[in-house]
């Protein structure tokens, strides 16, 4: 089941500067932020083997209701959210004469994606992923030089550099063991959620 829906915002802008006819500078900027509070309520089906979370609850003598094939609930210990944010900038410098041209393109981008989600497949806050974050930083530089005299010789040369760093800014796979509670409290915690 799902609760609410995705929401996002973004902005893009470009600034062009041409002080003389032979030179121009273009700066491009962008920003995007998208968040999705969708709750993925995992749930075992009737007749399936005992889940790990059910086994942990049984071992700890924690009563849980028979939630199989019933209305899905999300009773995680963390608020569920998947989000993505990125921003970037690019600067293009262009020099041109009658027979030659030189262009430089420099760009940088930062991307972040994160998730907070209960993953144990039961209405118990046993296993969850709080605030995991993945990142990617990218830098690019390009130079091109062109020449065209109008004769038989026309050529283009260039250099390109690319550097990227990716990984996990934060990984926190938590194991939380629920404290004892009765079914009435559990029902109260999940009222109105689907």
CSV table of C-alpha atoms in Angstrom, one decimal:
chain,number,residue,atom,x,y,z
A,1,UNK,CA,0.0,0.0,0.0
A,2,UNK,CA,1.0,3.6,-0.3
A,3,UNK,CA,0.5,6.7,1.7
A,4,UNK,CA,0.7,10.2,0.2
A,5,UNK,CA,2.8,10.5,-2.9
A,6,UNK,CA,6.0,12.0,-4.4
A,7,UNK,CA,6.7,15.7,-4.3
A,8,UNK,CA,9.5,17.6,-5.9
A,9,UNK,CA,10.9,21.0,-6.8
A,10,UNK,CA,13.6,22.2,-9.1
A,11,UNK,CA,15.0,25.2,-10.8
A,12,UNK,CA,17.2,25.9,-13.8
A,13,UNK,CA,18.9,29.1,-14.9
A,14,UNK,CA,21.3,30.2,-17.7
A,15,UNK,CA,23.3,33.4,-17.8
A,16,UNK,CA,24.9,34.5,-21.1
A,17,UNK,CA,27.7,37.2,-21.4
A,18,UNK,CA,28.9,38.5,-24.7
A,19,UNK,CA,31.3,41.4,-24.2
A,20,UNK,CA,32.6,41.2,-27.8
A,21,UNK,CA,31.5,39.4,-30.9
A,22,UNK,CA,34.5,37.0,-30.7
A,23,UNK,CA,33.8,35.8,-27.1
A,24,UNK,CA,30.9,34.5,-25.1
A,25,UNK,CA,30.5,32.9,-21.7
A,26,UNK,CA,27.5,30.8,-20.7
A,27,UNK,CA,26.8,29.7,-17.1
A,28,UNK,CA,24.1,27.0,-16.6
A,29,UNK,CA,22.8,26.0,-13.1
A,30,UNK,CA,20.2,23.5,-12.0
A,31,UNK,CA,18.8,22.0,-8.8
A,32,UNK,CA,16.4,19.2,-8.2
A,33,UNK,CA,14.9,17.8,-5.0
A,34,UNK,CA,12.4,14.9,-5.1
A,35,UNK,CA,10.9,13.2,-2.0
A,36,UNK,CA,8.5,10.2,-1.9
A,37,UNK,CA,7.0,9.2,1.4
A,38,UNK,CA,5.6,6.0,-0.1
A,39,UNK,CA,5.3,3.3,2.6
A,40,UNK,CA,6.1,-0.2,1.3
A,41,UNK,CA,4.4,-2.4,3.9
A,42,UNK,CA,5.9,-5.8,3.4
A,43,UNK,CA,3.6,-8.6,4.4
A,44,UNK,CA,3.8,-12.4,4.4
A,45,UNK,CA,1.0,-14.3,2.7
A,46,UNK,CA,-1.1,-16.9,4.4
A,47,UNK,CA,0.5,-20.4,4.4
A,48,UNK,CA,4.0,-19.0,3.9
A,49,UNK,CA,6.8,-20.1,6.3
A,50,UNK,CA,7.5,-18.1,9.5
A,51,UNK,CA,9.3,-14.9,8.7
A,52,UNK,CA,12.4,-13.8,10.6
A,53,UNK,CA,10.6,-11.0,12.3
A,54,UNK,CA,7.9,-13.4,13.5
A,55,UNK,CA,10.5,-15.8,14.8
A,56,UNK,CA,12.2,-13.0,16.7
A,57,UNK,CA,8.9,-11.8,18.2
A,58,UNK,CA,8.1,-15.4,19.2
A,59,UNK,CA,11.5,-15.9,20.8
A,60,UNK,CA,11.1,-12.7,22.8
A,61,UNK,CA,7.6,-13.7,23.7
A,62,UNK,CA,6.2,-10.5,22.1
A,63,UNK,CA,2.5,-11.0,21.0
A,64,UNK,CA,1.7,-9.9,17.4
A,65,UNK,CA,-1.6,-10.1,15.6
A,66,UNK,CA,-2.2,-12.4,12.7
A,67,UNK,CA,-1.6,-9.8,10.0
A,68,UNK,CA,-1.3,-12.1,7.0
A,69,UNK,CA,-3.8,-11.4,4.2
A,70,UNK,CA,-5.2,-8.5,6.2
A,71,UNK,CA,-5.1,-4.8,5.4
A,72,UNK,CA,-1.6,-3.7,5.1
A,73,UNK,CA,-0.1,-1.5,7.8
A,74,UNK,CA,3.1,0.4,8.2
A,75,UNK,CA,4.2,0.4,11.8
A,76,UNK,CA,7.9,0.9,11.2
A,77,UNK,CA,10.2,2.5,13.8
A,78,UNK,CA,11.2,5.1,11.2
A,79,UNK,CA,9.2,7.4,8.9
A,80,UNK,CA,9.4,5.9,5.4
A,81,UNK,CA,10.9,8.1,2.7
A,82,UNK,CA,12.9,7.8,-0.6
A,83,UNK,CA,14.5,10.9,-1.8
A,84,UNK,CA,16.9,12.2,-4.5
A,85,UNK,CA,18.7,15.5,-4.7
A,86,UNK,CA,21.1,16.8,-7.3
A,87,UNK,CA,22.7,20.0,-8.4
A,88,UNK,CA,25.0,21.0,-11.1
A,89,UNK,CA,26.8,23.8,-12.8
A,90,UNK,CA,28.4,24.2,-16.3
A,91,UNK,CA,30.5,27.0,-17.7
A,92,UNK,CA,31.1,27.3,-21.4
A,93,UNK,CA,33.7,29.7,-22.8
A,94,UNK,CA,33.8,30.2,-26.5
A,95,UNK,CA,36.4,32.2,-28.4
A,96,UNK,CA,36.1,32.4,-32.2
A,97,UNK,CA,37.9,34.3,-35.0
A,98,UNK,CA,37.4,34.1,-38.8
A,99,UNK,CA,39.3,30.9,-39.2
A,100,UNK,CA,39.8,29.4,-35.7
A,101,UNK,CA,37.8,28.6,-32.5
A,102,UNK,CA,38.6,27.7,-29.0
A,103,UNK,CA,36.0,26.3,-26.6
A,104,UNK,CA,36.2,25.3,-22.9
A,105,UNK,CA,33.4,23.4,-21.1
A,106,UNK,CA,33.7,22.9,-17.3
A,107,UNK,CA,31.0,21.2,-15.4
A,108,UNK,CA,30.4,19.8,-11.9
A,109,UNK,CA,27.5,17.7,-10.6
A,110,UNK,CA,26.6,16.3,-7.2
A,111,UNK,CA,23.9,13.6,-6.8
A,112,UNK,CA,22.5,12.2,-3.6
A,113,UNK,CA,20.0,9.5,-3.1
A,114,UNK,CA,18.7,8.2,0.3
A,115,UNK,CA,16.2,5.9,1.8
A,116,UNK,CA,14.6,5.4,5.2
A,117,UNK,CA,12.5,2.2,5.3
A,118,UNK,CA,11.2,-0.5,7.6
A,119,UNK,CA,12.2,-3.8,6.0
A,120,UNK,CA,11.3,-6.6,8.4
A,121,UNK,CA,8.0,-7.4,6.8
A,122,UNK,CA,5.8,-7.2,9.9
A,123,UNK,CA,4.0,-4.5,12.0
A,124,UNK,CA,7.0,-4.7,14.4
A,125,UNK,CA,9.9,-2.2,14.3
A,126,UNK,CA,12.6,-5.0,14.2
A,127,UNK,CA,14.7,-4.3,11.1
A,128,UNK,CA,15.0,-1.0,9.3
A,129,UNK,CA,17.2,1.2,7.2
A,130,UNK,CA,17.4,4.7,8.8
A,131,UNK,CA,18.8,7.5,6.6
A,132,UNK,CA,21.0,5.6,4.1
A,133,UNK,CA,22.7,7.9,1.6
A,134,UNK,CA,24.5,7.3,-1.7
A,135,UNK,CA,26.4,10.0,-3.5
A,136,UNK,CA,28.1,10.7,-6.8
A,137,UNK,CA,30.4,13.7,-7.5
A,138,UNK,CA,31.3,14.4,-11.1
A,139,UNK,CA,33.8,16.9,-12.6
A,140,UNK,CA,34.3,17.2,-16.3
A,141,UNK,CA,36.6,19.5,-18.4
A,142,UNK,CA,36.7,19.7,-22.2
A,143,UNK,CA,38.9,21.8,-24.5
A,144,UNK,CA,38.4,21.9,-28.3
A,145,UNK,CA,40.4,23.8,-30.8
A,146,UNK,CA,39.2,24.2,-34.4
A,147,UNK,CA,40.7,25.6,-37.5
A,148,UNK,CA,39.2,26.3,-40.9
A,149,UNK,CA,41.0,28.6,-43.3
A,150,UNK,CA,38.6,28.0,-46.2
A,151,UNK,CA,41.2,25.9,-48.0
A,152,UNK,CA,41.7,22.2,-48.1
A,153,UNK,CA,42.9,21.9,-44.5
A,154,UNK,CA,40.2,21.8,-41.7
A,155,UNK,CA,40.9,20.2,-38.4
A,156,UNK,CA,39.6,19.8,-34.9
A,157,UNK,CA,41.6,18.8,-31.8
A,158,UNK,CA,40.5,18.4,-28.2
A,159,UNK,CA,41.2,17.3,-24.7
A,160,UNK,CA,38.7,15.7,-22.3
A,161,UNK,CA,39.0,15.0,-18.5
A,162,UNK,CA,36.5,13.1,-16.4
A,163,UNK,CA,36.6,12.4,-12.7
A,164,UNK,CA,33.9,10.8,-10.6
A,165,UNK,CA,33.7,9.7,-7.0
A,166,UNK,CA,30.8,7.5,-5.9
A,167,UNK,CA,29.9,5.6,-2.7
A,168,UNK,CA,28.0,5.5,0.5
A,169,UNK,CA,28.0,8.7,2.5
A,170,UNK,CA,26.2,6.9,5.3
A,171,UNK,CA,25.1,3.3,5.6
A,172,UNK,CA,23.2,2.4,8.8
A,173,UNK,CA,21.4,-0.9,8.7
A,174,UNK,CA,20.0,-1.0,12.2
A,175,UNK,CA,18.7,-4.0,14.2
A,176,UNK,CA,16.1,-2.8,16.6
A,177,UNK,CA,14.4,-5.2,19.0
A,178,UNK,CA,10.9,-4.1,19.9
A,179,UNK,CA,10.0,-3.8,23.6
A,180,UNK,CA,6.9,-5.8,24.7
A,181,UNK,CA,3.5,-4.3,24.0
A,182,UNK,CA,0.0,-5.6,23.7
A,183,UNK,CA,-2.2,-5.8,20.6
A,184,UNK,CA,-4.3,-2.8,21.5
A,185,UNK,CA,-1.2,-0.5,21.5
A,186,UNK,CA,-0.1,-1.9,18.2
A,187,UNK,CA,-3.6,-1.3,16.6
A,188,UNK,CA,-3.5,2.3,17.9
A,189,UNK,CA,-0.1,2.8,16.3
A,190,UNK,CA,-1.3,1.8,12.9
A,191,UNK,CA,-4.7,3.4,12.9
A,192,UNK,CA,-5.3,5.3,9.6
A,193,UNK,CA,-2.3,3.9,7.9
A,194,UNK,CA,-2.4,1.6,4.9
